[in-house]
Amino acid sequence: MTGRRDASHRPRGDGMTFRTLAGIVFGVLMGLILAGCAGEDRLTLDDARAMTDGVMRAIADEVPGGVVEDVSADSPYLRCGNGYTYSARWAVTPDEAFRGEDFVRDLPGRLGEDFVIDEEVVDVSYPAVALNHASGIILDVIIADVDGREVVDVYAIAPCASGELPE
């Protein structure tokens, strides 16, 4: 898989397109992020990006032989209060067939105590888990169907951070 995903990238289940789902998830997550942007003692943008990429790497490392493709938006930064938040989205393709339902069910236990399941999310009909990381990063892990193969879609948003946007 190269470049941006096409319309054939859909989560399994009720036929809702992946783009629609991503828009809903993004809206909910941004509301949560913006609510937490009032603090004075914030991360720098560089720290937020490094921390988020590290947390996402921990999830990607759990995918058997997973190959990571960064499918983030053109600009991963969004304004929040007096700073910016960093968001990223990775598609992780396993090197072998695996059961996405089992993967998302077992993932929180394999990641450790810094990851907590967020029970306050919309119930969906396809394999997915919402996680909160101890650092304040919020994540969605969704199993999507891409050309007949299950792919692990990892979406993360860092807490609001301070600093200048990179050029």
Tab-separated table of C-alpha atoms in Angstrom, residues 14 16 21 24-25 118-130:
chain	number	residue	atom	x	y	z
A	14	ASP	CA	-21.780	-1.830	9.244
A	16	MET	CA	-19.690	3.102	7.424
A	21	LEU	CA	-15.637	7.105	11.123
A	24	ILE	CA	-16.484	11.296	14.026
A	25	VAL	CA	-13.562	10.045	16.090
A	118	ASP	CA	-11.408	4.476	27.551
A	119	GLU	CA	-14.891	3.138	28.292
A	120	GLU	CA	-16.577	6.449	27.371
A	121	VAL	CA	-16.570	5.982	23.604
A	122	VAL	CA	-19.112	5.057	20.976
A	123	ASP	CA	-19.753	1.329	20.661
A	124	VAL	CA	-18.875	0.164	17.156
A	125	SER	CA	-19.588	-3.075	15.322
A	126	TYR	CA	-16.016	-3.761	14.174
A	127	PRO	CA	-12.851	-4.498	16.167
A	128	ALA	CA	-11.604	-1.330	17.855
A	129	VAL	CA	-10.318	-0.109	21.202
A	130	ALA	CA	-9.935	3.430	22.561
